[in-house]
Amino acid sequence: QVQLVESGGGLVQPGGSLRLSCVRSGSIYSINRMGWYRQAPGKERELVAAFINGGSTVYADSVKGRFTISRDNAKNTVYLQMNSLKPEDTAVYYCNAECSSYQSKSRLFEVWGQGTLVTVSS
């Protein structure tokens, strides 16, 4: 069973930085997409940043130039470095992966972490 566990959230002042981590456990055949989403109170969940198509990255316009996604394949970990944080970045951040298994290599399934809360406030 594939699991994603996030960490690194917390309270930070505007202009500050945080780094989120997402550790993947469980056996998979391939990863089609892996990255971060967020959901603010009263809003829909939105893509923040992700690795797609093996290595390309995609970012939401609102975080370009401030957030950086990276990964350590040896540790099965994806990171989200968040700089110049703004109050509007306040949300629960979720790690997400679209994977396939050895049992069904052509069928993709999604996995979500439990989320980590980021609060940007003075």
PDB file of C-alpha atoms in Angstrom:
ATOM      1  CA  GLN A   1       0.000   0.000   0.000  1.00  0.00           C
ATOM      2  CA  VAL A   2       1.397   3.370  -1.037  1.00  0.00           C
ATOM      3  CA  GLN A   3       1.400   6.103   1.580  1.00  0.00           C
ATOM      4  CA  LEU A   4       2.469   9.740   1.571  1.00  0.00           C
ATOM      5  CA  VAL A   5       3.406  11.494   4.802  1.00  0.00           C
ATOM      6  CA  GLU A   6       3.892  15.253   4.893  1.00  0.00           C
ATOM      7  CA  SER A   7       5.753  17.305   7.456  1.00  0.00           C
ATOM      8  CA  GLY A   8       7.122  20.787   7.896  1.00  0.00           C
ATOM      9  CA  GLY A   9       4.032  22.925   8.238  1.00  0.00           C
ATOM     10  CA  GLY A  10       3.595  25.536  10.911  1.00  0.00           C
ATOM     11  CA  LEU A  11       3.136  29.187  11.720  1.00  0.00           C
ATOM     12  CA  VAL A  12       5.377  31.687   9.975  1.00  0.00           C
ATOM     13  CA  GLN A  13       5.382  35.463   9.627  1.00  0.00           C
ATOM     14  CA  PRO A  14       4.819  37.127   6.263  1.00  0.00           C
ATOM     15  CA  GLY A  15       8.043  37.140   4.293  1.00  0.00           C
ATOM     16  CA  GLY A  16       9.291  34.039   6.052  1.00  0.00           C
ATOM     17  CA  SER A  17      10.150  30.602   4.729  1.00  0.00           C
ATOM     18  CA  LEU A  18       9.155  26.999   5.311  1.00  0.00           C
ATOM     19  CA  ARG A  19      10.149  23.708   3.742  1.00  0.00           C
ATOM     20  CA  LEU A  20       7.615  20.939   3.431  1.00  0.00           C
ATOM     21  CA  SER A  21       8.612  17.307   3.026  1.00  0.00           C
ATOM     22  CA  CYS A  22       6.635  14.381   1.638  1.00  0.00           C
ATOM     23  CA  VAL A  23       7.940  10.863   2.145  1.00  0.00           C
ATOM     24  CA  ARG A  24       6.524   8.049   0.027  1.00  0.00           C
ATOM     25  CA  SER A  25       6.392   4.476   1.259  1.00  0.00           C
ATOM     26  CA  GLY A  26       5.175   1.341  -0.457  1.00  0.00           C
ATOM     27  CA  SER A  27       6.075  -0.294  -3.729  1.00  0.00           C
ATOM     28  CA  ILE A  28       5.134   1.303  -7.032  1.00  0.00           C
ATOM     29  CA  TYR A  29       5.951   0.602 -10.675  1.00  0.00           C
ATOM     30  CA  SER A  30       6.009   4.203 -11.872  1.00  0.00           C
ATOM     31  CA  ILE A  31       5.085   7.757 -10.920  1.00  0.00           C
ATOM     32  CA  ASN A  32       3.343   9.858 -13.530  1.00  0.00           C
ATOM     33  CA  ARG A  33       2.997  12.954 -11.364  1.00  0.00           C
ATOM     34  CA  MET A  34       4.023  13.911  -7.837  1.00  0.00           C
ATOM     35  CA  GLY A  35       3.683  17.217  -6.108  1.00  0.00           C
ATOM     36  CA  TRP A  36       1.821  19.551  -3.832  1.00  0.00           C
ATOM     37  CA  TYR A  37      -1.713  20.868  -3.677  1.00  0.00           C
ATOM     38  CA  ARG A  38      -3.247  23.230  -1.157  1.00  0.00           C
ATOM     39  CA  GLN A  39      -6.684  24.065   0.120  1.00  0.00           C
ATOM     40  CA  ALA A  40      -7.486  27.297   1.881  1.00  0.00           C
ATOM     41  CA  PRO A  41     -10.628  27.698   4.004  1.00  0.00           C
ATOM     42  CA  GLY A  42     -13.671  28.060   1.793  1.00  0.00           C
ATOM     43  CA  LYS A  43     -11.712  27.435  -1.393  1.00  0.00           C
ATOM     44  CA  GLU A  44     -11.171  24.511  -3.716  1.00  0.00           C
ATOM     45  CA  ARG A  45      -8.027  22.467  -3.634  1.00  0.00           C
ATOM     46  CA  GLU A  46      -5.480  23.764  -6.137  1.00  0.00           C
ATOM     47  CA  LEU A  47      -2.210  22.612  -7.618  1.00  0.00           C
ATOM     48  CA  VAL A  48       0.810  24.384  -6.163  1.00  0.00           C
ATOM     49  CA  ALA A  49       3.748  22.612  -7.800  1.00  0.00           C
ATOM     50  CA  ALA A  50       4.467  19.197  -9.247  1.00  0.00           C
ATOM     51  CA  PHE A  51       6.859  17.030 -11.182  1.00  0.00           C
ATOM     52  CA  ILE A  52       5.220  15.749 -14.337  1.00  0.00           C
ATOM     53  CA  ASN A  53       6.256  13.584 -17.288  1.00  0.00           C
ATOM     54  CA  GLY A  54       9.324  12.250 -15.520  1.00  0.00           C
ATOM     55  CA  GLY A  55      11.060  15.464 -14.670  1.00  0.00           C
ATOM     56  CA  SER A  56       9.336  18.618 -15.834  1.00  0.00           C
ATOM     57  CA  THR A  57       7.932  20.946 -13.215  1.00  0.00           C
ATOM     58  CA  VAL A  58       4.765  22.960 -13.128  1.00  0.00           C
ATOM     59  CA  TYR A  59       3.887  25.781 -10.736  1.00  0.00           C
ATOM     60  CA  ALA A  60       0.798  27.783  -9.958  1.00  0.00           C
ATOM     61  CA  ASP A  61       1.196  31.356 -11.185  1.00  0.00           C
ATOM     62  CA  SER A  62       0.684  32.623  -7.644  1.00  0.00           C
ATOM     63  CA  VAL A  63       3.812  30.870  -6.349  1.00  0.00           C
ATOM     64  CA  LYS A  64       6.211  31.182  -9.283  1.00  0.00           C
ATOM     65  CA  GLY A  65       9.497  32.688  -8.195  1.00  0.00           C
ATOM     66  CA  ARG A  66       8.752  32.049  -4.519  1.00  0.00           C
ATOM     67  CA  PHE A  67       8.258  28.276  -4.227  1.00  0.00           C
ATOM     68  CA  THR A  68      10.567  25.545  -5.453  1.00  0.00           C
ATOM     69  CA  ILE A  69       9.774  21.850  -5.729  1.00  0.00           C
ATOM     70  CA  SER A  70      12.616  19.360  -5.494  1.00  0.00           C
ATOM     71  CA  ARG A  71      13.091  15.677  -4.823  1.00  0.00           C
ATOM     72  CA  ASP A  72      15.507  13.135  -3.439  1.00  0.00           C
ATOM     73  CA  ASN A  73      14.807   9.854  -5.218  1.00  0.00           C
ATOM     74  CA  ALA A  74      17.076   7.903  -2.874  1.00  0.00           C
ATOM     75  CA  LYS A  75      14.884   8.980   0.037  1.00  0.00           C
ATOM     76  CA  ASN A  76      11.557   8.755  -1.849  1.00  0.00           C
ATOM     77  CA  THR A  77      10.980  12.336  -0.757  1.00  0.00           C
ATOM     78  CA  VAL A  78       9.620  15.430  -2.442  1.00  0.00           C
ATOM     79  CA  TYR A  79      10.157  18.870  -0.956  1.00  0.00           C
ATOM     80  CA  LEU A  80       8.475  22.225  -1.313  1.00  0.00           C
ATOM     81  CA  GLN A  81      10.650  25.187  -0.391  1.00  0.00           C
ATOM     82  CA  MET A  82       8.417  28.161   0.253  1.00  0.00           C
ATOM     83  CA  ASN A  83       9.986  31.611   0.449  1.00  0.00           C
ATOM     84  CA  SER A  84       8.527  35.099   0.738  1.00  0.00           C
ATOM     85  CA  LEU A  85       5.388  33.657   2.225  1.00  0.00           C
ATOM     86  CA  LYS A  86       2.219  35.710   2.138  1.00  0.00           C
ATOM     87  CA  PRO A  87      -0.955  35.494   4.234  1.00  0.00           C
ATOM     88  CA  GLU A  88      -2.767  34.198   1.156  1.00  0.00           C
ATOM     89  CA  ASP A  89      -0.485  31.147   1.180  1.00  0.00           C
ATOM     90  CA  THR A  90      -2.239  30.020   4.345  1.00  0.00           C
ATOM     91  CA  ALA A  91      -3.761  26.602   3.641  1.00  0.00           C
ATOM     92  CA  VAL A  92      -3.535  22.903   4.268  1.00  0.00           C
ATOM     93  CA  TYR A  93      -0.867  21.561   1.939  1.00  0.00           C
ATOM     94  CA  TYR A  94      -1.309  18.066   0.561  1.00  0.00           C
ATOM     95  CA  CYS A  95       1.198  15.804  -1.095  1.00  0.00           C
ATOM     96  CA  ASN A  96      -0.173  13.940  -4.105  1.00  0.00           C
ATOM     97  CA  ALA A  97       1.087  11.230  -6.399  1.00  0.00           C
ATOM     98  CA  GLU A  98      -0.328   9.578  -9.490  1.00  0.00           C
ATOM     99  CA  CYS A  99       1.212   6.125  -9.714  1.00  0.00           C
ATOM    100  CA  SER A 100       0.923   2.678 -11.185  1.00  0.00           C
ATOM    101  CA  SER A 101       1.584  -0.641  -9.512  1.00  0.00           C
ATOM    102  CA  TYR A 102       3.488  -3.741 -10.581  1.00  0.00           C
ATOM    103  CA  GLN A 103       0.193  -5.623 -10.534  1.00  0.00           C
ATOM    104  CA  SER A 104      -1.342  -3.244 -13.061  1.00  0.00           C
ATOM    105  CA  LYS A 105       1.370  -1.245 -14.781  1.00  0.00           C
ATOM    106  CA  SER A 106      -0.936   0.615 -17.143  1.00  0.00           C
ATOM    107  CA  ARG A 107      -3.560   1.668 -14.588  1.00  0.00           C
ATOM    108  CA  LEU A 108      -2.910   4.913 -12.769  1.00  0.00           C
ATOM    109  CA  PHE A 109      -4.190   5.633  -9.295  1.00  0.00           C
ATOM    110  CA  GLU A 110      -3.905   8.638  -7.005  1.00  0.00           C
ATOM    111  CA  VAL A 111      -2.586   8.800  -3.474  1.00  0.00           C
ATOM    112  CA  TRP A 112      -2.976  11.725  -1.067  1.00  0.00           C
ATOM    113  CA  GLY A 113      -1.207  12.540   2.152  1.00  0.00           C
ATOM    114  CA  GLN A 114      -3.039  13.653   5.256  1.00  0.00           C
ATOM    115  CA  GLY A 115      -2.054  17.294   4.815  1.00  0.00           C
ATOM    116  CA  THR A 116       0.027  19.747   6.791  1.00  0.00           C
ATOM    117  CA  LEU A 117      -1.190  23.176   7.849  1.00  0.00           C
ATOM    118  CA  VAL A 118       0.738  26.280   6.857  1.00  0.00           C
ATOM    119  CA  THR A 119      -0.323  29.517   8.522  1.00  0.00           C
ATOM    120  CA  VAL A 120       1.208  32.813   7.437  1.00  0.00           C
ATOM    121  CA  SER A 121       0.383  35.519   9.936  1.00  0.00           C
ATOM    122  CA  SER A 122       1.983  38.236  11.983  1.00  0.00           C
TER     123      SER A 122
END
